mmCIF file with all atom_site columns, C-alpha atoms in Angstrom:
data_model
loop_
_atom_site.group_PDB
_atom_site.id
_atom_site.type_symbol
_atom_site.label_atom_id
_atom_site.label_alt_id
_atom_site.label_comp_id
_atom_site.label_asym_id
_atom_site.label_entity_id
_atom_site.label_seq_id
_atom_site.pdbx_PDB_ins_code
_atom_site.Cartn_x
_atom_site.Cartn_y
_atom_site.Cartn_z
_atom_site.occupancy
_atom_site.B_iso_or_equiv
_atom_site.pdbx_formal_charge
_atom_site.auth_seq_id
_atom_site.auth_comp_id
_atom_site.auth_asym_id
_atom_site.auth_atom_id
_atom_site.pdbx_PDB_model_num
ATOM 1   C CA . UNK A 1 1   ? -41.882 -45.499 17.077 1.00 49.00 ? 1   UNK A CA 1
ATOM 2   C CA . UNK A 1 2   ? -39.642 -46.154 13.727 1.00 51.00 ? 2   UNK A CA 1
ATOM 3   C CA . UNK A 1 3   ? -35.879 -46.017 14.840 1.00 49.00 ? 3   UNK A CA 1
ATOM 4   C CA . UNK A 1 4   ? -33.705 -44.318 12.164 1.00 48.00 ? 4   UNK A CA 1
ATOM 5   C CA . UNK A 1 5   ? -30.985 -46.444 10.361 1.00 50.00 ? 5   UNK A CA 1
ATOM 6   C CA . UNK A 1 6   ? -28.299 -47.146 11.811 1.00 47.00 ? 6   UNK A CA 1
ATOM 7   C CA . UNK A 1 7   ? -26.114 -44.711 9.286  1.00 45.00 ? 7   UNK A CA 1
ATOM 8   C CA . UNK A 1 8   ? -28.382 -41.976 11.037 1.00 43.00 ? 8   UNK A CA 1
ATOM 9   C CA . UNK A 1 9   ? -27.718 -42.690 14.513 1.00 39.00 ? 9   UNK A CA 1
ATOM 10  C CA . UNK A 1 10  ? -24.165 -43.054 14.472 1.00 38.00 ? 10  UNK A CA 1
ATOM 11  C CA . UNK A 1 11  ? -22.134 -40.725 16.373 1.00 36.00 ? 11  UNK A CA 1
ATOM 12  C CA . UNK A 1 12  ? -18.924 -39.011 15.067 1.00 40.00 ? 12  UNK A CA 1
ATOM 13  C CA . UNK A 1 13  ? -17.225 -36.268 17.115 1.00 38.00 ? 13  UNK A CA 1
ATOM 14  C CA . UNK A 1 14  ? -15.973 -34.309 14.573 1.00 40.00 ? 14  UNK A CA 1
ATOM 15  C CA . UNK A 1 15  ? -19.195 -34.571 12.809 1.00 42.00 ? 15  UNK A CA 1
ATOM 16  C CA . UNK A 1 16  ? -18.122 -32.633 9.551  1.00 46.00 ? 16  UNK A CA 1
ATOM 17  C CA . UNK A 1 17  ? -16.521 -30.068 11.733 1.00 54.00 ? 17  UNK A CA 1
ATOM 18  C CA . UNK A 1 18  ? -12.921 -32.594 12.096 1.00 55.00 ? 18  UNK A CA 1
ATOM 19  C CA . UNK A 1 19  ? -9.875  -30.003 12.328 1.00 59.00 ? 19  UNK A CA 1
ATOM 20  C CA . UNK A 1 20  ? -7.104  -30.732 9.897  1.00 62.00 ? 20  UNK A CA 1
ATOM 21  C CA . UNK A 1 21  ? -3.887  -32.076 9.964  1.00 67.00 ? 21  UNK A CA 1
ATOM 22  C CA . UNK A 1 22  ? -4.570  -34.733 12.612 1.00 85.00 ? 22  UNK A CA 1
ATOM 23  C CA . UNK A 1 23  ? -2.279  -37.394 12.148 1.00 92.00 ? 23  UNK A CA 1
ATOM 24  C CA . UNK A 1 24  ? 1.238   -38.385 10.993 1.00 96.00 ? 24  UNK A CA 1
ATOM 25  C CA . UNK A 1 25  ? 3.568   -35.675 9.580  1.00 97.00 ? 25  UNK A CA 1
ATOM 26  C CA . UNK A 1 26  ? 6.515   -34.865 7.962  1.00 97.00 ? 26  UNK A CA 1
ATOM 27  C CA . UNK A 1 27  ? 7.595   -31.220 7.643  1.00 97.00 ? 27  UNK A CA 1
ATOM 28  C CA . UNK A 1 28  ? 11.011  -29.723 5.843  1.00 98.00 ? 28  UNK A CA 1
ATOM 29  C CA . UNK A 1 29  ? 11.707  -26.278 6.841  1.00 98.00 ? 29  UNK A CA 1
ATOM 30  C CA . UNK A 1 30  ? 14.026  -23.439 6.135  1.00 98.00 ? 30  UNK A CA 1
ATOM 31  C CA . UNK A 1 31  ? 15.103  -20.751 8.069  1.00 98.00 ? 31  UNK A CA 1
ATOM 32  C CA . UNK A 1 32  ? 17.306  -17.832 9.139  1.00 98.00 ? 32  UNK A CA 1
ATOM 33  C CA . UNK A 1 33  ? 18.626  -17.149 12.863 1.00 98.00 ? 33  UNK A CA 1
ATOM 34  C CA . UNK A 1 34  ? 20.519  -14.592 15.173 1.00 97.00 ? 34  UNK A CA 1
ATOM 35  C CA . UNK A 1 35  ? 22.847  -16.089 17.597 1.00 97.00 ? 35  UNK A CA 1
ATOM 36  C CA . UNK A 1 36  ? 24.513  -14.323 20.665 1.00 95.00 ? 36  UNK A CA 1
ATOM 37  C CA . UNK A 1 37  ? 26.510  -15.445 23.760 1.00 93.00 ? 37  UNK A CA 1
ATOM 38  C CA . UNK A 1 38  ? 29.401  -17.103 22.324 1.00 96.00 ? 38  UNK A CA 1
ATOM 39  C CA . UNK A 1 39  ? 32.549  -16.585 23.759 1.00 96.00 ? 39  UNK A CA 1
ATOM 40  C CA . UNK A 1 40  ? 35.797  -18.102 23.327 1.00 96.00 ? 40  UNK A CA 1
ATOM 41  C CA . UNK A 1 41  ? 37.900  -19.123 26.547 1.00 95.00 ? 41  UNK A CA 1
ATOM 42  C CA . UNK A 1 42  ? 41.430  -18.756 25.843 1.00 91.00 ? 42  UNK A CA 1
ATOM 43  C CA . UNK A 1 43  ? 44.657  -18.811 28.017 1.00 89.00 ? 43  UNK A CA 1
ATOM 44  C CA . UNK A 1 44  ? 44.403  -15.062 28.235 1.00 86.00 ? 44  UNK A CA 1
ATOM 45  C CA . UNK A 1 45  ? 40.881  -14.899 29.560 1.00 90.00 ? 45  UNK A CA 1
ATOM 46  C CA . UNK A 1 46  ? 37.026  -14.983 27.911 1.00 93.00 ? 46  UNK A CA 1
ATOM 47  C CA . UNK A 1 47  ? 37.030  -12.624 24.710 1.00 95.00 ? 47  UNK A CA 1
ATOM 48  C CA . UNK A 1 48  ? 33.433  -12.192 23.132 1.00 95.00 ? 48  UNK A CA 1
ATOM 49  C CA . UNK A 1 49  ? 32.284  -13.327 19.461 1.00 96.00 ? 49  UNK A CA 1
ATOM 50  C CA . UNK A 1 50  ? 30.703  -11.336 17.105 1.00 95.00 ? 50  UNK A CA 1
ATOM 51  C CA . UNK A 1 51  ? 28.487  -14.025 14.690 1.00 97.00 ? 51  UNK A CA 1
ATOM 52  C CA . UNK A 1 52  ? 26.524  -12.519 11.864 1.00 97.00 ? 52  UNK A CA 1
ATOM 53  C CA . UNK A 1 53  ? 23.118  -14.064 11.015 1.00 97.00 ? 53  UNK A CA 1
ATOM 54  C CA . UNK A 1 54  ? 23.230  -17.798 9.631  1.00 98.00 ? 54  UNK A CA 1
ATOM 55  C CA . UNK A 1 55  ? 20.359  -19.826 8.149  1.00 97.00 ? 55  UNK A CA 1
ATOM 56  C CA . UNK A 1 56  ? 18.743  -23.325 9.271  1.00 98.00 ? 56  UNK A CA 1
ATOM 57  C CA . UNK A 1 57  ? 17.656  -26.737 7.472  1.00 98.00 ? 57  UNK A CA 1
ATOM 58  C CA . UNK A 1 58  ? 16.145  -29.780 8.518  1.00 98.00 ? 58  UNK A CA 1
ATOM 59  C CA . UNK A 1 59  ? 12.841  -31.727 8.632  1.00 98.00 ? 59  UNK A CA 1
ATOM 60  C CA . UNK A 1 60  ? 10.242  -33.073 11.510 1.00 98.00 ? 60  UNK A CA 1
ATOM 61  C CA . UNK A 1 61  ? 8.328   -36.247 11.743 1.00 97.00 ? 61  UNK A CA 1
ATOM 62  C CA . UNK A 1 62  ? 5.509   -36.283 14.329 1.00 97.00 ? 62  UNK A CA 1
ATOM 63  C CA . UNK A 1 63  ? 2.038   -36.972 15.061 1.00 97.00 ? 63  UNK A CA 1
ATOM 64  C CA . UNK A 1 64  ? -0.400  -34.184 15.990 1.00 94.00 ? 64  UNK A CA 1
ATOM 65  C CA . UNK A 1 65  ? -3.907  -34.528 17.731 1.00 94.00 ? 65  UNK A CA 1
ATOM 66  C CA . UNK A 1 66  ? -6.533  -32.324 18.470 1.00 91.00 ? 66  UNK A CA 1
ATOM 67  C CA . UNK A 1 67  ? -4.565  -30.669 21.463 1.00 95.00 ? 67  UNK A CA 1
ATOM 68  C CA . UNK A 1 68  ? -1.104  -31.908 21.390 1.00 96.00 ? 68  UNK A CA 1
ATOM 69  C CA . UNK A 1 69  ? 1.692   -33.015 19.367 1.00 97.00 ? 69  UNK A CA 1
ATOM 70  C CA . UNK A 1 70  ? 5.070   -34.655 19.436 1.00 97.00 ? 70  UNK A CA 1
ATOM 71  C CA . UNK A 1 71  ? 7.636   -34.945 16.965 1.00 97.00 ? 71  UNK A CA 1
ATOM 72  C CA . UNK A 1 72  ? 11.727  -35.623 16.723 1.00 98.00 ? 72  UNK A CA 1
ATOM 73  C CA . UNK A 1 73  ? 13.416  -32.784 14.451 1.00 98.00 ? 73  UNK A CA 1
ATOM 74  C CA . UNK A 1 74  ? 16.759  -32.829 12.706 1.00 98.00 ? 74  UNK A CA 1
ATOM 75  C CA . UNK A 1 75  ? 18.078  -29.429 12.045 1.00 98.00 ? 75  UNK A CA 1
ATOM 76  C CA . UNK A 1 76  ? 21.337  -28.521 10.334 1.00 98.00 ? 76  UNK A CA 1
ATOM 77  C CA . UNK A 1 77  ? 22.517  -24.787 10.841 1.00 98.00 ? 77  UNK A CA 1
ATOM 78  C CA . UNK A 1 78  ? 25.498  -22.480 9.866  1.00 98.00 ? 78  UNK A CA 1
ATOM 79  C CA . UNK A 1 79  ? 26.831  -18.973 10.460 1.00 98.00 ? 79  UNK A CA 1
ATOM 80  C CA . UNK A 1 80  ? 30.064  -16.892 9.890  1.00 98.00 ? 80  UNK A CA 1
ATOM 81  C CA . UNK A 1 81  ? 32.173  -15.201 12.734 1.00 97.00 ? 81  UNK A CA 1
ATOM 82  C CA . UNK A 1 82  ? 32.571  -11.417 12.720 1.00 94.00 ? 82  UNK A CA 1
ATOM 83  C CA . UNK A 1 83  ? 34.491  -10.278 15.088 1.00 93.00 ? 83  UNK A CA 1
ATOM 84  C CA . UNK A 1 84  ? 36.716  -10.759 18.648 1.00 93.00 ? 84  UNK A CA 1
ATOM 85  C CA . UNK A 1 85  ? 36.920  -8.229  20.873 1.00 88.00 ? 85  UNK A CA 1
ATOM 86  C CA . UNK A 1 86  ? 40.385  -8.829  22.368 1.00 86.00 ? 86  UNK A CA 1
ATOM 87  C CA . UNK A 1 87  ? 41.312  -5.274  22.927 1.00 80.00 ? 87  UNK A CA 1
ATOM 88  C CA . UNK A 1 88  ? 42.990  -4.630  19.657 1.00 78.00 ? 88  UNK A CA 1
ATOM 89  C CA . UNK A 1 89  ? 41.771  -2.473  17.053 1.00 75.00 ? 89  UNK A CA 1
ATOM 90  C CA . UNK A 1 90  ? 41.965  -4.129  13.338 1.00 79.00 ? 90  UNK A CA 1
ATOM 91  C CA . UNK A 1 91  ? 42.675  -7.794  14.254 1.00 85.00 ? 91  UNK A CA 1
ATOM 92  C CA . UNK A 1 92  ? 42.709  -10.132 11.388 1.00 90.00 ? 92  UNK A CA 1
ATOM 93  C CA . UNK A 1 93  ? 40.108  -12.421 12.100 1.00 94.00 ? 93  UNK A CA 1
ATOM 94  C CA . UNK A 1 94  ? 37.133  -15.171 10.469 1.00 95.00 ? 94  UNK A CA 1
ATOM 95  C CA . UNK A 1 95  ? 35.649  -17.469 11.005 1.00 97.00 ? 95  UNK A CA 1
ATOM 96  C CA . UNK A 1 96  ? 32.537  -20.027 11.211 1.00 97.00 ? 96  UNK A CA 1
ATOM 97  C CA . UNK A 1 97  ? 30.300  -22.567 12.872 1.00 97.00 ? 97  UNK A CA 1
ATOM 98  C CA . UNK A 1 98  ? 28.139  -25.379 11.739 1.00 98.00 ? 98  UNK A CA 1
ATOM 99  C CA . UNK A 1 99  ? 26.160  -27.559 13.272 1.00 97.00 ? 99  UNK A CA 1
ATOM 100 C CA . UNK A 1 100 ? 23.479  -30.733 13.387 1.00 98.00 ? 100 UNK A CA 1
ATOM 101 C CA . UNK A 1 101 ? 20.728  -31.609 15.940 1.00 97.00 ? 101 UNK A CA 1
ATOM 102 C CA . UNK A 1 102 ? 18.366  -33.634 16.867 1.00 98.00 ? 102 UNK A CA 1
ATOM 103 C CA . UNK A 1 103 ? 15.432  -32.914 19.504 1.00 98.00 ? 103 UNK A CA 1
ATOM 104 C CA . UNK A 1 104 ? 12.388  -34.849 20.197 1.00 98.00 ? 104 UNK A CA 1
ATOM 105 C CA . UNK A 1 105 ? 10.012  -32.233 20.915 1.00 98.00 ? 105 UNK A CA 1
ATOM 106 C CA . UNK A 1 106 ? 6.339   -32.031 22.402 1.00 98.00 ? 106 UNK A CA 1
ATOM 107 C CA . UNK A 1 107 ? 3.772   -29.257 22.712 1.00 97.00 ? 107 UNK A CA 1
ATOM 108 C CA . UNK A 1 108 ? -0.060  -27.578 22.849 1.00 97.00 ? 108 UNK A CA 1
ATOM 109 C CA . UNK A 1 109 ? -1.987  -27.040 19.784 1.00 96.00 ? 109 UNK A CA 1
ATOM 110 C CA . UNK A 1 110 ? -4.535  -23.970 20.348 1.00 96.00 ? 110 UNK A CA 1
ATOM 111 C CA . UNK A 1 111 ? -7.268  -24.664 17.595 1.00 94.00 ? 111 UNK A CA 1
ATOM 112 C CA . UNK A 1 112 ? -8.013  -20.548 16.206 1.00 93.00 ? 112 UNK A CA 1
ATOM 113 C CA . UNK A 1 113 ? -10.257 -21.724 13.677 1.00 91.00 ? 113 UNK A CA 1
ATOM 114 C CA . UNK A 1 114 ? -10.878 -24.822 11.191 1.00 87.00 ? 114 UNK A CA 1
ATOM 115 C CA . UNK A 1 115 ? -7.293  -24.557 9.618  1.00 91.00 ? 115 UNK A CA 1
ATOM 116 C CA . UNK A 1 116 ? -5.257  -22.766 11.892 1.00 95.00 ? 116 UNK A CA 1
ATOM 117 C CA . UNK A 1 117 ? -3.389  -23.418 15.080 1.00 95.00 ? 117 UNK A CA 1
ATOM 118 C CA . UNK A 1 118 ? -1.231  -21.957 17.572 1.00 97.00 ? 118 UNK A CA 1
ATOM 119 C CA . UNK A 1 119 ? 1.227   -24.040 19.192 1.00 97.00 ? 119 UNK A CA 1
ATOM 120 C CA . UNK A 1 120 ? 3.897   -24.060 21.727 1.00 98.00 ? 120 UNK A CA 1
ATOM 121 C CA . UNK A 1 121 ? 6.743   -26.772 22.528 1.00 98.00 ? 121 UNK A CA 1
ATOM 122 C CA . UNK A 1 122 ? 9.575   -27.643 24.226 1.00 98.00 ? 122 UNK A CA 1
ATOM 123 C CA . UNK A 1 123 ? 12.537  -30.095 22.738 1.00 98.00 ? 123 UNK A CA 1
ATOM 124 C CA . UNK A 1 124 ? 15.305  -32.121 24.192 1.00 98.00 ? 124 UNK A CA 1
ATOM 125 C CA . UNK A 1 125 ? 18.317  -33.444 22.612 1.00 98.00 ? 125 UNK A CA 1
ATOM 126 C CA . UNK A 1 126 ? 21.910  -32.809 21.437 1.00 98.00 ? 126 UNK A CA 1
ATOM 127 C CA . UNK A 1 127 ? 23.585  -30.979 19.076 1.00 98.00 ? 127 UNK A CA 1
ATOM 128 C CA . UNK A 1 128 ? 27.376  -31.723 17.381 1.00 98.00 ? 128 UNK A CA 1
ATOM 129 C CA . UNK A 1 129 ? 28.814  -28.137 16.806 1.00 98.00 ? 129 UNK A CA 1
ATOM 130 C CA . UNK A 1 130 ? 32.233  -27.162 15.322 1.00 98.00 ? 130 UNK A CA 1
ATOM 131 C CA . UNK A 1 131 ? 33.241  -24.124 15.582 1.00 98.00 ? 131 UNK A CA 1
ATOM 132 C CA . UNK A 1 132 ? 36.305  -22.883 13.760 1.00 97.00 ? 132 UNK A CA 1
ATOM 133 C CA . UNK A 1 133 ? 38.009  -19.180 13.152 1.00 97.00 ? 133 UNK A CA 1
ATOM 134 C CA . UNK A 1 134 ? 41.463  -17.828 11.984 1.00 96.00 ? 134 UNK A CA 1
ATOM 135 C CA . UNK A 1 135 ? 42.489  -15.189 14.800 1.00 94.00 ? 135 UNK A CA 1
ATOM 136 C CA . UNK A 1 136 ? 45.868  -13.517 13.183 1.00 90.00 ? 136 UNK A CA 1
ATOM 137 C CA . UNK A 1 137 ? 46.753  -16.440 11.041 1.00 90.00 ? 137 UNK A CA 1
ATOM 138 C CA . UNK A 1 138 ? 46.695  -18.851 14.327 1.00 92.00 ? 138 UNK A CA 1
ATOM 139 C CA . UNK A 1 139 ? 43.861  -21.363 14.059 1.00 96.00 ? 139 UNK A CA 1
ATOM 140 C CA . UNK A 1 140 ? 41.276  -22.387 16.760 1.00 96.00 ? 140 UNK A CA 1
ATOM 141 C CA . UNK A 1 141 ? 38.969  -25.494 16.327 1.00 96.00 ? 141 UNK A CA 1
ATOM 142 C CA . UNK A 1 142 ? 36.915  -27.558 18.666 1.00 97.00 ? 142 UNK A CA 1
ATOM 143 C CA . UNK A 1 143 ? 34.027  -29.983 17.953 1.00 96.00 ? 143 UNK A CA 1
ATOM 144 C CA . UNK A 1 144 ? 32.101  -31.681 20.023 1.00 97.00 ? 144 UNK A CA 1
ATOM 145 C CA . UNK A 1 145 ? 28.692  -33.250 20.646 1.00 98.00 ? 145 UNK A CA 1
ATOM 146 C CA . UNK A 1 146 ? 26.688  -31.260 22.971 1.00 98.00 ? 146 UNK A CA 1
ATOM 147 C CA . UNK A 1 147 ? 23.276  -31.255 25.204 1.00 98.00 ? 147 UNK A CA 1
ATOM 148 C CA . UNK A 1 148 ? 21.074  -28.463 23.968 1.00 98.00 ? 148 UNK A CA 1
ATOM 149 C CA . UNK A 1 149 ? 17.375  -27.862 24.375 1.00 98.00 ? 149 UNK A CA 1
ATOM 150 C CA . UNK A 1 150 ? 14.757  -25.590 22.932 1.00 98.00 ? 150 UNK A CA 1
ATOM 151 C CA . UNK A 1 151 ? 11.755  -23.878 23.518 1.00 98.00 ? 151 UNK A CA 1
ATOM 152 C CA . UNK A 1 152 ? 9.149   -22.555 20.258 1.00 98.00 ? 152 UNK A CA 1
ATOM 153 C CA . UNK A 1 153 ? 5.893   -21.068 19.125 1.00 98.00 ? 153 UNK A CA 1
ATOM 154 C CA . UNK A 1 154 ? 4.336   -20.599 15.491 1.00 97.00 ? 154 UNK A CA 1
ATOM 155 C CA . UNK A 1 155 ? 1.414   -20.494 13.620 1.00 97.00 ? 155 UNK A CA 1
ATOM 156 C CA . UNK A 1 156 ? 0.589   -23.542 11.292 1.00 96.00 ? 156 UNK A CA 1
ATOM 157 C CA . UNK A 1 157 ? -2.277  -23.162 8.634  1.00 96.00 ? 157 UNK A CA 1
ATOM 158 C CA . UNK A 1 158 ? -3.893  -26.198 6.592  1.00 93.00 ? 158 UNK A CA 1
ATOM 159 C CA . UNK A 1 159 ? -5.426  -24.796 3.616  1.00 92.00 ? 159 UNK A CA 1
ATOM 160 C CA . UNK A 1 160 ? -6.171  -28.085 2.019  1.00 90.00 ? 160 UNK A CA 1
ATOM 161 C CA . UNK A 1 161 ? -6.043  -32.092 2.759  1.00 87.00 ? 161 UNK A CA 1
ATOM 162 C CA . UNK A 1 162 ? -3.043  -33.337 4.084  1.00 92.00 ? 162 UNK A CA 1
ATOM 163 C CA . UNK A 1 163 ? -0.923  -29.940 3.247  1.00 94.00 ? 163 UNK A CA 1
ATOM 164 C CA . UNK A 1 164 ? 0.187   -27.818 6.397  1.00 95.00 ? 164 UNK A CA 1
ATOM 165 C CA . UNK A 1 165 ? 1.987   -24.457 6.196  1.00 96.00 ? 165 UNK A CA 1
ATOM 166 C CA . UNK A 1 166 ? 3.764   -23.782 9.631  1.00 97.00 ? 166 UNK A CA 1
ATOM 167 C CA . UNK A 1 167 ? 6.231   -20.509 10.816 1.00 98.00 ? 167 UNK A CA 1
ATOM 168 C CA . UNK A 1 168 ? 7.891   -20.842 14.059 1.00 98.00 ? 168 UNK A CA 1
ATOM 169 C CA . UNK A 1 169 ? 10.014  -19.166 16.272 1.00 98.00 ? 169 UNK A CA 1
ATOM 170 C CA . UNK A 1 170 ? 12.295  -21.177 18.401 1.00 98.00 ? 170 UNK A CA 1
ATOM 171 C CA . UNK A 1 171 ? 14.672  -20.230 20.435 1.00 98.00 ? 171 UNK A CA 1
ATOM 172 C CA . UNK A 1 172 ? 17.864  -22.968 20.803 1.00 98.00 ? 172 UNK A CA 1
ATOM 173 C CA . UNK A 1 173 ? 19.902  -22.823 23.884 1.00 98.00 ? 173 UNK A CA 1
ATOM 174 C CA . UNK A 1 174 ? 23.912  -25.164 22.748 1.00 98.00 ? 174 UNK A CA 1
ATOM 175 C CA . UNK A 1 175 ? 25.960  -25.966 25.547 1.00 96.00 ? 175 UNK A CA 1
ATOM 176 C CA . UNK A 1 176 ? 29.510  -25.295 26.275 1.00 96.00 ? 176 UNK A CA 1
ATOM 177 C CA . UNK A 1 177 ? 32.817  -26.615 25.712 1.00 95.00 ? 177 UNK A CA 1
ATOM 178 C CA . UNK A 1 178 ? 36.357  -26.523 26.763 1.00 95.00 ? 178 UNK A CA 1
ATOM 179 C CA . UNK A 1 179 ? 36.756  -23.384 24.098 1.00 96.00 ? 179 UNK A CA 1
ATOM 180 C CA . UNK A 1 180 ? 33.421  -21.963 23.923 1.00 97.00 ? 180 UNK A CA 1
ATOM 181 C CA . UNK A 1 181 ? 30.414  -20.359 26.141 1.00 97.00 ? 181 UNK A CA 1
ATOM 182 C CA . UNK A 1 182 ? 27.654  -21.830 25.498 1.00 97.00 ? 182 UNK A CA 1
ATOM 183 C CA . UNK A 1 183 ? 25.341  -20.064 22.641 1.00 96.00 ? 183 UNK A CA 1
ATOM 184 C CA . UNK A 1 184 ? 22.011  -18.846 22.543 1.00 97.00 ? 184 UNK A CA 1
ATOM 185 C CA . UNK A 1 185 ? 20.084  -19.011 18.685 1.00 98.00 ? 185 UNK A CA 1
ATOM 186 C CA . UNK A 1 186 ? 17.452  -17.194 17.865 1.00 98.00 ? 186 UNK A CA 1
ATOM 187 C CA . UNK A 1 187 ? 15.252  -18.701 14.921 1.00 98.00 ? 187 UNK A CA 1
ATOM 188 C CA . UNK A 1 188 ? 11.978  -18.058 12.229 1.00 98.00 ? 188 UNK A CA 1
ATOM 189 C CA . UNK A 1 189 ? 11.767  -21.231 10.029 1.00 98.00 ? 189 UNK A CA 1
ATOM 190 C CA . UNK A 1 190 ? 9.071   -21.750 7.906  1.00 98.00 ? 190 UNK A CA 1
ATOM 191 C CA . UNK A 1 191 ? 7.630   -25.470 6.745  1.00 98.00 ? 191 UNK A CA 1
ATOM 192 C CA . UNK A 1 192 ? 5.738   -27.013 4.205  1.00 97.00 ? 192 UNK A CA 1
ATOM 193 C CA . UNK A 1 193 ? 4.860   -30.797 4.671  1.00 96.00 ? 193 UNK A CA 1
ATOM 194 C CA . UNK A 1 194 ? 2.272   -33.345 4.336  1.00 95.00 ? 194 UNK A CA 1
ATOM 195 C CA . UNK A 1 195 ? -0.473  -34.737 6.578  1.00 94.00 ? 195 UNK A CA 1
ATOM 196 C CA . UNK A 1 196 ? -0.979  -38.434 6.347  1.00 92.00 ? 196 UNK A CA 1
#
């Protein structure tokens, strides 16, 4: 019996049928959020903040595999203050928050087809927050470095070698301080990076 050549007999798994973006990545992304919860606890009591919708930065680096996927995100975000409900009708008021993160972050890749997944994550990390606002000329500030956490799902598509198109929702839970509730934000971000 003639054995094929070895080139014939040699087994690869993916066998023409490898799913992209396996590998190294790094992904920018841009995005817009909704955040709710805050509240700022004064002398007088808790008053609620009205935020209006702020936008999102950063970048990941990770690895993904056929299932699974880790990376460690950095994500800078900002939003302006609307309102404080202090019981006062037409209280001069504004002001803003920014912040910077960083979360190392792991998840589930559901394969849909050849160049699309599903995935879903969860992130640990901390987040340095200052939040800032002018309530009838008298200012309030605090800063501080905070434990948040996060949980997300998206859609990323790889329509050609090494390029991956991802939108995500994630949801970003800050933690408190000695002036401020802790905040929930909601966010869509969408990425374009390369696959090494």
């Amino acid at each position: 019996v003639r054995s094929k050549p070895l080139e014939q007999t040699s087994f690869n798994q993916w066998d023409g049928d490898r799913p992209e973006g396996l590998g190294f990545y790094i992904l920018p992304f841009l995005g817009t959020y909704k955040p709710d919860g805050l509240e700022w606890k004064s002398i007088g009591g808790d008053f609620e903040v009205g935020e209006k919708h702020g936008f999102s930065s950063g970048i990941r680096f990770g690895h993904g595999w056929k299932y699974f996927f880790t990376d460690f995100q950095l994500s800078y975000f900002h939003n302006e203050l609307e309102s404080i409900d202090i019981g006062l009708p037409s209280v001069r008021f504004s002001g803003k928050t920014d912040g910077m993160g960083g979360h190392i972050s792991a998840g589930v890749k559901v394969p849909v087809s050849h160049s699309f997944n599903l995935t879903l994550g969860v992130g640990l990390g901390g987040t340095h927050q200052d939040i800032s606002f002018l309530l009838m000329g008298l200012p309030v500030e605090e800063e501080d470095f905070l434990f948040s956490y996060q949980f997300f799902t998206g859609l990323e598509y790889h329509p050609i070698d090494h390029l991956r198109i991802g939108i995500r929702y994630r949801w970003l839970r800050v933690g408190e301080t000695d002036l401020f509730s802790a905040r929930n934000l909601h966010l869509a971000e969408l990425a374009l990076g390369y696959v090494f």
